[in-house]
XYZ file of C-alpha atoms in Angstrom:
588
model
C -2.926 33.925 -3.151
C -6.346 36.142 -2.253
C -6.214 37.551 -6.288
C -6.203 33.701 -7.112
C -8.847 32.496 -4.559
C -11.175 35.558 -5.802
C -10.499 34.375 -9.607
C -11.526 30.803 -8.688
C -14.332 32.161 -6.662
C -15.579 33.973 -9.573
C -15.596 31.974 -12.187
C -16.111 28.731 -9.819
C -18.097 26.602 -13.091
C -15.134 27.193 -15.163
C -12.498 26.233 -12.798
C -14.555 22.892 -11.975
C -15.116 21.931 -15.681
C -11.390 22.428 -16.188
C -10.397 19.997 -13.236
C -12.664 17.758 -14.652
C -11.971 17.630 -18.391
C -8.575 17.459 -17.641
C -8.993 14.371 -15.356
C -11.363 13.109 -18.199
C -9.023 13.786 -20.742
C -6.007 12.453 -19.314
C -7.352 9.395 -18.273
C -9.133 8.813 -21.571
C -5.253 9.187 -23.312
C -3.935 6.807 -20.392
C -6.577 4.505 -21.492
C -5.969 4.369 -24.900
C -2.218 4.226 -24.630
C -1.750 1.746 -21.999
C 0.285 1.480 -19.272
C 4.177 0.820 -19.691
C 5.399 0.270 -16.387
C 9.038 -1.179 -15.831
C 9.753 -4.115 -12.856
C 13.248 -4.130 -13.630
C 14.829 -3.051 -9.797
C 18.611 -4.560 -10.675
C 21.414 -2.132 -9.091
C 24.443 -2.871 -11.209
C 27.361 -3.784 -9.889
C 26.564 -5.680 -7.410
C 26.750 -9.829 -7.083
C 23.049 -10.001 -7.410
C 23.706 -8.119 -10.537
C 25.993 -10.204 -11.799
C 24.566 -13.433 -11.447
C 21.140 -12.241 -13.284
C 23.490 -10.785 -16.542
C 25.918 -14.102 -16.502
C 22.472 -16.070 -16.480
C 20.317 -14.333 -19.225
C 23.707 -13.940 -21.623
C 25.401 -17.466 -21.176
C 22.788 -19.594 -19.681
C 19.209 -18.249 -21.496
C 17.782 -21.776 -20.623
C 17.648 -20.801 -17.062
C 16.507 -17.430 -17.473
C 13.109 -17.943 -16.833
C 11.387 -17.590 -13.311
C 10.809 -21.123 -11.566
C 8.003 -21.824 -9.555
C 8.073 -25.230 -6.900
C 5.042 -27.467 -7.201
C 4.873 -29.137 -3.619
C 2.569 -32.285 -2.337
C 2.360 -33.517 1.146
C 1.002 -36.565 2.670
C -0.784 -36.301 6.030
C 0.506 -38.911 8.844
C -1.546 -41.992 8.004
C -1.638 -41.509 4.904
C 1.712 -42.778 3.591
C 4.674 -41.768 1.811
C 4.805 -39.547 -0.909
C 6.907 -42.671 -2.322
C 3.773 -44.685 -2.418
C 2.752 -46.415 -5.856
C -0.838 -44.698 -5.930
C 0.879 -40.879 -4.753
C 4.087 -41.514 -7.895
C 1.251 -42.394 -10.147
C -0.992 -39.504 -9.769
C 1.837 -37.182 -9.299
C 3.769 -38.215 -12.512
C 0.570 -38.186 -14.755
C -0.369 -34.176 -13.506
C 3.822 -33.299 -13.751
C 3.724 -35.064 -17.030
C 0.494 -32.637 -18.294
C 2.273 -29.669 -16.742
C 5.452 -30.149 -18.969
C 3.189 -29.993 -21.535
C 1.053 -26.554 -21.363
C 1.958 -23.372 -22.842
C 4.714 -20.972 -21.475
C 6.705 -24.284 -19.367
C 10.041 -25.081 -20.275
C 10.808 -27.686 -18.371
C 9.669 -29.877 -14.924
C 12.282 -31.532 -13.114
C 10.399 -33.372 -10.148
C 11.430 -36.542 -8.272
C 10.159 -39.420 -9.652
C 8.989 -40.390 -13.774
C 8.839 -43.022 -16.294
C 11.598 -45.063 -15.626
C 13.096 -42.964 -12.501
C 13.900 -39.807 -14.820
C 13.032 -36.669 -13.014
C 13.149 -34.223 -15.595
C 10.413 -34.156 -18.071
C 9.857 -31.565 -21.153
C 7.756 -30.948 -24.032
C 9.358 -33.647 -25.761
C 9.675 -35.979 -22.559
C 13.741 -35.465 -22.160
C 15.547 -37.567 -19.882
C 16.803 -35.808 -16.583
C 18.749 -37.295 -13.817
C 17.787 -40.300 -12.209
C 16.514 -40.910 -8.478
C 14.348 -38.200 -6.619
C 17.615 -36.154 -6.207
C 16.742 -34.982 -2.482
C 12.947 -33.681 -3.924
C 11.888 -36.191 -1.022
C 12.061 -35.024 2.572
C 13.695 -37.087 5.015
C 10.301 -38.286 6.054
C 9.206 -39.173 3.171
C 5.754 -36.942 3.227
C 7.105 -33.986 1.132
C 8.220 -34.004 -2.027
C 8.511 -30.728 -4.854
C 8.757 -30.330 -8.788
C 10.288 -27.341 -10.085
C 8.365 -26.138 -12.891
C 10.517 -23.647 -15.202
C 8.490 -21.044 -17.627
C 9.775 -19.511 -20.905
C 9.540 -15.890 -19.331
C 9.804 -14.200 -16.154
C 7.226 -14.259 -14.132
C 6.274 -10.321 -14.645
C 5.983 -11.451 -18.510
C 3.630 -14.414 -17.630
C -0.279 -14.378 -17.936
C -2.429 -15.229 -14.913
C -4.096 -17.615 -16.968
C -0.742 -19.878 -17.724
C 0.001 -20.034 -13.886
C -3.557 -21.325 -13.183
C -3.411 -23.882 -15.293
C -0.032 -25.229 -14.066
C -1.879 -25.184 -10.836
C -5.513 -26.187 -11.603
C -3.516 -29.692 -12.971
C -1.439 -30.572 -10.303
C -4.269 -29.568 -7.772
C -6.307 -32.026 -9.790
C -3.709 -34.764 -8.451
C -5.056 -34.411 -5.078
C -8.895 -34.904 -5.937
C -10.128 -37.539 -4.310
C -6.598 -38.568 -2.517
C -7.581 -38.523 0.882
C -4.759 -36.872 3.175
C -2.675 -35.900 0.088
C -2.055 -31.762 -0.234
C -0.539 -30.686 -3.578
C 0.549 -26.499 -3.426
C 2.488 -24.277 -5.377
C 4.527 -21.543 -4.408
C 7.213 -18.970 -6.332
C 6.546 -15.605 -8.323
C 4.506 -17.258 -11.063
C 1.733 -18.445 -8.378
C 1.687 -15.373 -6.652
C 0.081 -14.123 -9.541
C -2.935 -16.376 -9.095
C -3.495 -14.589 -5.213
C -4.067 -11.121 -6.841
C -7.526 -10.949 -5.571
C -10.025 -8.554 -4.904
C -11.419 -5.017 -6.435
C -8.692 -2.710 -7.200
C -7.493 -0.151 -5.190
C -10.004 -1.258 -1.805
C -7.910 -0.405 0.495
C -7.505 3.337 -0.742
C -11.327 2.999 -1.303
C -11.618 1.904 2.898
C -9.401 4.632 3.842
C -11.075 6.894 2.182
C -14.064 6.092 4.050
C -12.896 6.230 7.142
C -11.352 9.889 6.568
C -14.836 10.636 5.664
C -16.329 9.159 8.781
C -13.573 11.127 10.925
C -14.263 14.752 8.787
C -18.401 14.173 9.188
C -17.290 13.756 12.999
C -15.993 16.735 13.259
C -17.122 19.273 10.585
C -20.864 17.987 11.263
C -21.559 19.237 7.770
C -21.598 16.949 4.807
C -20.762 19.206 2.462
C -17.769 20.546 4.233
C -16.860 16.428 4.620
C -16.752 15.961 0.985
C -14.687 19.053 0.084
C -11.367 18.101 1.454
C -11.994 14.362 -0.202
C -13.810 15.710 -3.901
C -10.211 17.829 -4.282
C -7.769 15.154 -3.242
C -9.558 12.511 -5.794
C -9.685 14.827 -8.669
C -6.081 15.567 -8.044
C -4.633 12.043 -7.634
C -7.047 10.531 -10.009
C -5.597 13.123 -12.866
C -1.900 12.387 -11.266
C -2.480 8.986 -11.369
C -3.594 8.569 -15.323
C -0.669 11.294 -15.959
C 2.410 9.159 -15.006
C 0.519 6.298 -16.725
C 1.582 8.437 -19.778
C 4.466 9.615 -17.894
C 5.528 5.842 -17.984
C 6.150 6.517 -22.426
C 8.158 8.703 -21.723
C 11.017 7.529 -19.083
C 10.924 4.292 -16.508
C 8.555 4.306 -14.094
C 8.237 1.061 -11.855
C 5.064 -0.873 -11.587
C 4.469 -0.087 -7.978
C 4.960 4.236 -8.510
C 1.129 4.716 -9.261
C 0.231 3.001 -5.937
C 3.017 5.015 -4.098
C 1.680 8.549 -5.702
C -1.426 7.346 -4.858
C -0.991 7.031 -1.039
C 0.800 10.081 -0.644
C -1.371 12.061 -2.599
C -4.357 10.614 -0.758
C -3.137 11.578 2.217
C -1.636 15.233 1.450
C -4.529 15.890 -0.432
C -7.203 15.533 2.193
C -4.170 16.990 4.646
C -3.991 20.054 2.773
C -7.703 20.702 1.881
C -8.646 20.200 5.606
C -6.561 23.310 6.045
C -7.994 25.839 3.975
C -12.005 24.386 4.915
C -11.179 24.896 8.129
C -9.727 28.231 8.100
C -12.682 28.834 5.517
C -15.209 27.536 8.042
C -13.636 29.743 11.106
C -13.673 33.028 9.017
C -17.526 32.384 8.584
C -18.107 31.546 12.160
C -16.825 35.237 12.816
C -18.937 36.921 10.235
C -17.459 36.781 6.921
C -19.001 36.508 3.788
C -17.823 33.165 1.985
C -15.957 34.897 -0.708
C -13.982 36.815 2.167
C -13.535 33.800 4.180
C -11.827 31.956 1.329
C -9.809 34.348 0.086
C -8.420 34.994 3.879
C -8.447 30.902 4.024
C -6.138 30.606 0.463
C -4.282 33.733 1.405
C -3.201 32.117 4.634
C -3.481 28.030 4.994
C -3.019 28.061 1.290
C 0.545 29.399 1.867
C 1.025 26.791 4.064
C 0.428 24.076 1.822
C 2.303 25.784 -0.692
C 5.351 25.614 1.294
C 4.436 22.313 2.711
C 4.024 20.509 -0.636
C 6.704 21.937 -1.809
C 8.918 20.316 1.213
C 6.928 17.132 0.260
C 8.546 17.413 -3.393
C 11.868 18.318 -2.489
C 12.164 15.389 -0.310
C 10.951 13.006 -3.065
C 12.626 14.601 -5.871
C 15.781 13.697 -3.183
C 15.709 10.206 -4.322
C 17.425 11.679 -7.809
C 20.386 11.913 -5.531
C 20.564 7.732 -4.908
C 21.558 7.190 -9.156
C 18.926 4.108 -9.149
C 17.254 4.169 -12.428
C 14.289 2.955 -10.868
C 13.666 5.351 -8.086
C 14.155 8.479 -10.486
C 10.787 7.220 -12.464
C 9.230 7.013 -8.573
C 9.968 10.210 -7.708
C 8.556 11.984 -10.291
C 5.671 10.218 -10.081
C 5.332 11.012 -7.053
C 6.523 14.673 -6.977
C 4.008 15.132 -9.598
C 0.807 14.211 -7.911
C 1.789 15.880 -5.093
C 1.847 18.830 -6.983
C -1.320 18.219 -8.682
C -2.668 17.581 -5.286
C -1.229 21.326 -3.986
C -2.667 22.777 -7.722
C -6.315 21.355 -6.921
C -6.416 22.850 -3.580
C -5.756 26.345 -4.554
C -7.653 26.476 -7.481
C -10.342 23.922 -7.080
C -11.223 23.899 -3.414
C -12.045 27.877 -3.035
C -14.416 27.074 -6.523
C -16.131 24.264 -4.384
C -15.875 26.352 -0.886
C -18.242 29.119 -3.174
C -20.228 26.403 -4.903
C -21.717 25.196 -1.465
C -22.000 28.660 0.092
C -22.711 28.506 3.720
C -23.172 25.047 4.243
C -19.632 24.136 4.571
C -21.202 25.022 8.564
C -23.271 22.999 9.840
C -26.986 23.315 10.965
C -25.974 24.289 14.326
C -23.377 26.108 13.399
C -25.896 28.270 11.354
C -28.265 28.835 13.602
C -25.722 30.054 16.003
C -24.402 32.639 14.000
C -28.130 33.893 13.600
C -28.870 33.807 16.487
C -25.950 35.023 18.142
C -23.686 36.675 15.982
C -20.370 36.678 14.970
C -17.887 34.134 17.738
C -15.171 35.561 19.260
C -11.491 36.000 17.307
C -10.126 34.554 20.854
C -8.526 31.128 20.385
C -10.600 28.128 22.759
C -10.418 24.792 22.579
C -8.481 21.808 24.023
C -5.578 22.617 21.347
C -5.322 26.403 22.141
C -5.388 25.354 26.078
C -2.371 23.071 25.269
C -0.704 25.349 23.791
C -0.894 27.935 26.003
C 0.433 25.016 28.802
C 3.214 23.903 26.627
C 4.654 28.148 26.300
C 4.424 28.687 30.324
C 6.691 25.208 30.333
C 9.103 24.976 27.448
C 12.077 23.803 29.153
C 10.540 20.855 31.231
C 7.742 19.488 28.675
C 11.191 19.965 25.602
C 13.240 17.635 28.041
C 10.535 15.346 28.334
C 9.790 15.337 24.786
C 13.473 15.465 23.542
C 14.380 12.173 26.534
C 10.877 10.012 25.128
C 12.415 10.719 20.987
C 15.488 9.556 22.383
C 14.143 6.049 23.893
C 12.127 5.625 20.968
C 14.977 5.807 18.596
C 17.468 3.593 20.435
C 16.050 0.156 18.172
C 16.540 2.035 14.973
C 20.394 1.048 15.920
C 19.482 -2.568 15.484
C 17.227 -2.024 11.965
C 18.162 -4.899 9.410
C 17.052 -4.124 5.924
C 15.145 -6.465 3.962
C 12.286 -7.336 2.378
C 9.065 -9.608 2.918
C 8.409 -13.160 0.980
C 5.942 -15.633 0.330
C 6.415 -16.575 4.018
C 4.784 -13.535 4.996
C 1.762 -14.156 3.120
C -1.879 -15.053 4.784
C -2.419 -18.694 6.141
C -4.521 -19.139 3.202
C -2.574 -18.582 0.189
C -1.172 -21.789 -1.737
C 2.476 -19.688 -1.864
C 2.317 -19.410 1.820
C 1.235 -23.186 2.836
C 3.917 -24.385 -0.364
C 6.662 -22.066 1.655
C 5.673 -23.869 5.568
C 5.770 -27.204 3.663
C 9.421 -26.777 2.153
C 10.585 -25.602 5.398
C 8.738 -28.167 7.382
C 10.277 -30.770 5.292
C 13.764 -29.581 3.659
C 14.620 -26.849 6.284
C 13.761 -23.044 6.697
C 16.766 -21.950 4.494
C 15.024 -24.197 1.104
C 12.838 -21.497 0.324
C 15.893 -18.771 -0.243
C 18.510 -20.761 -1.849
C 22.012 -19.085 -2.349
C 23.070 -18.891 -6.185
C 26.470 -19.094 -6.745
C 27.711 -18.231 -10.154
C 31.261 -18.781 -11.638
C 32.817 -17.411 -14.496
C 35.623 -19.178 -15.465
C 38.986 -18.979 -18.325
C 40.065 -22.305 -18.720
C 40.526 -26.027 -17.550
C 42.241 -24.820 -14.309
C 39.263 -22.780 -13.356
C 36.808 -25.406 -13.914
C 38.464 -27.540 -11.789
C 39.052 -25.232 -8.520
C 35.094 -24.417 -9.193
C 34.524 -28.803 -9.528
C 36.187 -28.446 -5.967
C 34.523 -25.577 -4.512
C 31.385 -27.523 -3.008
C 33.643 -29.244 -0.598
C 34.882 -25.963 0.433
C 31.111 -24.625 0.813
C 30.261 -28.038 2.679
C 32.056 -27.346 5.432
C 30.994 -23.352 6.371
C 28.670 -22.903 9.186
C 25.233 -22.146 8.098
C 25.471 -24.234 5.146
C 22.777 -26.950 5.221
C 23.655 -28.536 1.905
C 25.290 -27.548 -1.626
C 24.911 -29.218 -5.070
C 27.584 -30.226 -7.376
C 28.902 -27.784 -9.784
C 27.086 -27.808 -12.649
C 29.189 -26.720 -16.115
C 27.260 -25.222 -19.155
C 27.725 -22.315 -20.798
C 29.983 -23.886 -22.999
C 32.194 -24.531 -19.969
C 32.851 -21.029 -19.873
C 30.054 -20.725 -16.578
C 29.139 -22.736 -13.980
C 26.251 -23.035 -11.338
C 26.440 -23.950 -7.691
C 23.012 -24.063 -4.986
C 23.910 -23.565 -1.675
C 21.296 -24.022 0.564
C 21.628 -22.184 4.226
C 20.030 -23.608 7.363
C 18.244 -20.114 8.278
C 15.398 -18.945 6.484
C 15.845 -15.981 3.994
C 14.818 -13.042 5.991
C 17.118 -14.376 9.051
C 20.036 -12.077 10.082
C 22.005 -15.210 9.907
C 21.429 -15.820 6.170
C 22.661 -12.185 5.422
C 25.739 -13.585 7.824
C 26.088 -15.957 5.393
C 26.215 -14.733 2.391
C 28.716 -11.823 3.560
C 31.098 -14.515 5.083
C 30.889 -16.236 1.360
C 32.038 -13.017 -0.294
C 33.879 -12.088 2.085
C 35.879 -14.700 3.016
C 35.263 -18.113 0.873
C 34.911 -16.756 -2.483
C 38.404 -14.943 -2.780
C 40.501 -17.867 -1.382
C 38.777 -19.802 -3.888
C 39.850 -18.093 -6.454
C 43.580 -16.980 -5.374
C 46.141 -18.080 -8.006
C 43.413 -18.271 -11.079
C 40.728 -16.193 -13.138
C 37.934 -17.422 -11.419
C 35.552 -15.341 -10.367
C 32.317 -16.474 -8.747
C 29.229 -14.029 -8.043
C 26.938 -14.874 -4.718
C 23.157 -14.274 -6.123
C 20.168 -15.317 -4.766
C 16.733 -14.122 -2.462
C 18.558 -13.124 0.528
C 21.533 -11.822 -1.497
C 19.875 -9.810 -3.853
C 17.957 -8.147 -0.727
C 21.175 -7.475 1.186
C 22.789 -5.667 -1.694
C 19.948 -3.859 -2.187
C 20.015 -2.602 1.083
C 23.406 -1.864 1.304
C 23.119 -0.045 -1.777
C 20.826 2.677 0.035
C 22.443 2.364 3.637
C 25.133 4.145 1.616
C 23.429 7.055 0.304
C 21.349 7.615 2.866
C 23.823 10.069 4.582
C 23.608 11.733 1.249
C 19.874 11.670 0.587
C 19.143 12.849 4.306
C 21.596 16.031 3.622
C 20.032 16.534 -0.183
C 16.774 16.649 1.568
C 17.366 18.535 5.023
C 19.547 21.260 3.083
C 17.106 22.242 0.578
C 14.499 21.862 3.081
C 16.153 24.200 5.305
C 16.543 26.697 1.915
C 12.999 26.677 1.544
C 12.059 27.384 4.843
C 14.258 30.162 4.960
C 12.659 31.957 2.269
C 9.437 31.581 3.441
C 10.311 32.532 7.028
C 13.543 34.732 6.552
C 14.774 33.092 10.058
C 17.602 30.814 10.816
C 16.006 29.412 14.030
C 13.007 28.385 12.541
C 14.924 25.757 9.257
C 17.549 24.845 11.774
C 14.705 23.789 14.525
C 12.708 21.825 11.973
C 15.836 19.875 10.472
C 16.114 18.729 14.091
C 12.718 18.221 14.785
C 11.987 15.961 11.475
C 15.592 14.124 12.174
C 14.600 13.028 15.335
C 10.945 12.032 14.271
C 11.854 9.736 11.597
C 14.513 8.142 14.070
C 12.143 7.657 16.882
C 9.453 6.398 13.612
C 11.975 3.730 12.629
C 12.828 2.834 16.450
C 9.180 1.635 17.127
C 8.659 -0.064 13.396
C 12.470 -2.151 14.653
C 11.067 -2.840 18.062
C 7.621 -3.942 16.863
């Protein structure tokens, strides 16, 4: 570690024009190349699974993402049945059936009471087949595109909702929104990467604070940019070459941020306490590297090991994730043993402070004894080990009772801000049709023959009656009778425990009886479903991934400690961390 720091101290130009042509370079080939990210999370085998293949291969007309076009009328206002609301409302349906990238629009009221309207103007069924709420002030269009909704162009969603926004121009007390995957496009807002860009700032606010020195503040932030910015164009190549899902850059990114600064903050301050007690700078960073920079060896190498323990879960789309993210980490542990020390003797002795400066001139050389609130602590915590542990060891404890109760899902539109039309379309749908409209249970059957068909005809009366069922469509046939779709809608809303009830009762207990005695076999799919077997996909390996990770962990740490105590105390330690971690995130 010192030879290296002395090499890099050395020949400090050429180590900085290497970090940066390679950051240059790399993001110049990303550049040219493109990005080729994959959004494709399915976990085969499971119903979710199912229901998406049985779709795409015998239904391809239903393939394509749907997005709901809602309208409301305030109270006063009148029904959404009202001859002035159908007429505006049919002519901007009628122009969105039209515009490029929609298949279809199936709303609740047309020319001649059809509700479905195409390209071409084909007939769909007649009335407003429930697309009316009870109260008659909300009403919803489902507008169907040619491609999912990762395949679709801003600019095609806009215009599906520019039109039917133009609708409510000049209708007083009538709102028109539009919610689903496709509009959530529209709400991607807002410079790139700001909120890296504000945390950032603040970490440089906090290292000013308390290095004093500006040059010493930008050290720790120069290497972690250079080394994530050159990870981050790198598994846009990385992307050619094997999957990698859309949302691995911003995941590298975040943890390489924050490692990065992490890591350089060690070696600049071991750097800045060597010259406090009168070494040269090229001494104090090679002691600095030599020391803190085995830490952060070690300690990024943990950081990999843990990632890289995602291999062990088999999902196609995590292995892409945790290379990306193994690999900036690396690059992040690379730049701070090679480019930091280069930096550390660029700036010389200003990686002190003014006062710090004029101290040592004055004064001297400080004292090797340890001061400071931490060192006092510490010192307090070794004369009481057994009491302050207990205490510690009792608070983890409390702390980690919720994660008992943690229910895995994800967030949707409903968790957007106040603001967003996907947010006010989702309150409006449950305000008027229920909270369980806006995650719709899809219920898929794939049948043999005539005997099939007709115990799947009859399974809606089955569904009808099953608590947390607010309504179910007839079975609908296509496929050349071969498949056959079913909507349940639940009376919960999608992230509620209940719904995941639901849909496990369904499989569970429903579904089979349904098909005893035949070849039918019918696949729950769906918002909520699709989270729940996600989650129970990983609740199942997780025993596995936490041993992958604490084993080799422990292996590491041996080697670089050559004690038992000291991997078996930090197993235990990070164990009981994350626990307590996840038992405030469950109780908050």
């Amino acid at each position: 570690m010192a030879a290296l720091a002395r090499w890099c101290l050395r020949r400090r130009a050429i180590v900085i024009v290497l970090w940066l042509a390679a950051f240059a370079g790399v993001a110049a080939a990303a550049a040219v190349t493109g990005s080729a990210y994959s959004n494709d999370y399915d976990i085969p085998g499971t119903d979710s699974s199912k229901v998406s293949a049985l779709v795409e291969r015998r239904l391809p007309d239903r393939a394509g993402d749907s997005d709901t076009i809602v309208w409301h009328t305030a109270d006063g206002a009148g029904s959404v049945r009202a001859p002035g609301v159908e007429r505006r409302m049919t002519a901007a349906l009628r122009q969105v059936a039209d515009l490029p990238g929609v298949a279809s629009v199936t709303g609740p009221y047309g020319a001649g009471d059809t509700g479905r309207l195409g390209g071409s103007g084909g007939l769909g069924e007649a009335g407003d087949n429930g697309r009316i709420s009870a109260d008659g002030h909300t009403a919803y269009a489902t507008v169907v595109f040619r491609e999912p909704a990762a395949d679709l162009g801003e600019a095609e969603v806009r215009r599906v909702l520019d039109t039917v926004r133009s609708a409510a121009s000049g209708a007083k007390g009538l709102q028109v929104e539009m919610g689903g995957a496709g509009a959530g496009l529209t709400e991607r807002t807002g410079p790139a990467h700001l909120s890296e860009a504000i945390g950032v700032g603040v970490a440089a606010v906090v290292l000013f604070l308390a290095f004093g020195s500006l040059a010493a503040t930008l050290l720790p932030i120069a290497t972690a940019l250079i080394g994530v910015g050159t990870a981050y164009a790198a598994i846009g190549l990385l992307g050619h070459a094997m999957t990698i899902a859309d949302f691995a850059p911003m995941l590298g990114m975040l943890i390489g941020l924050g490692v990065g600064i992490d890591y350089a903050l060690f070696i600049v301050t071991r750097h800045r306490k060597g010259l406090r007690r009168g070494l040269s700078v090229e001494q104090a960073a090679q002691r600095a590297v030599a020391t803190s920079g085995r830490a952060v060896v070690f300690a990024g190498a943990t950081v990999c090991l843990a990632l890289l323990g995602m291999l062990v879960l088999r999902l196609s789309f995590l292995n892409g994730v945790a290379v990306a993210a193994a690999l900036t980490v690396a690059l992040t542990v690379a730049a701070s043993l090679t480019l930091l020390p280069a930096l550390l003797g660029l700036i010389g002795m200003r990686a002190l402070n003014r006062r710090e400066r004029g101290r040592l001139a004055e004064r001297g050389p400080e004292a090797a004894a340890s001061q400071g609130l931490c060192a006092r602590w510490a010192l307090y915590v070794e004369r009481r080990p057994k009491l302050l542990g207990a205490v510690a060891a009792a608070l983890i404890a409390v702390l980690a009772l919720p994660t008992f109760s943690l229910h895995l899902g994800t967030s949707d539109q409903g968790n957007g801000s106040s603001a967003s039309t996907t947010r006010r379309a989702y309150d409006l749908l449950a305000e008027g049709f229920g909270p369980g409209f806006n995650g719709p249970l899809t219920l898929i059957g794939s049948m043999d023959g005539a005997d099939d068909r007709m115990a799947f005809t009859q399974l809606p009366e089955t569904l009808r009656t099953i608590h947390g069922v607010a309504s179910v469509t007839a079975a609908d046939l296509g496929g050349g009778g071969d498949t056959g779709v079913i909507t349940v809608v639940p009376t919960t809303a999608p992230q509620s425990r209940d719904t995941s009830d639901l849909v496990g009762r369904l499989r569970a207990e429903v579904l089979p009886r349904a098909e005893e005695g035949s070849s039918l076999r019918v696949y729950v799919g769906g918002l909520t479903a699709g989270y729940d077997d996600f989650a129970a996909v990983i609740v199942s390996k997780l025993p596995l991934f936490v041993g992958v990770v604490v084993a080799l962990g422990c292996v590491l740490l041996l080697l670089a400690f050559r004690s038992i105590g000291i991997p078996i105390k930090a197993a235990v330690m990070n164990v009981a961390a994350v626990a307590s971690s996840f038992g405030v995130v469950v109780a908050i």
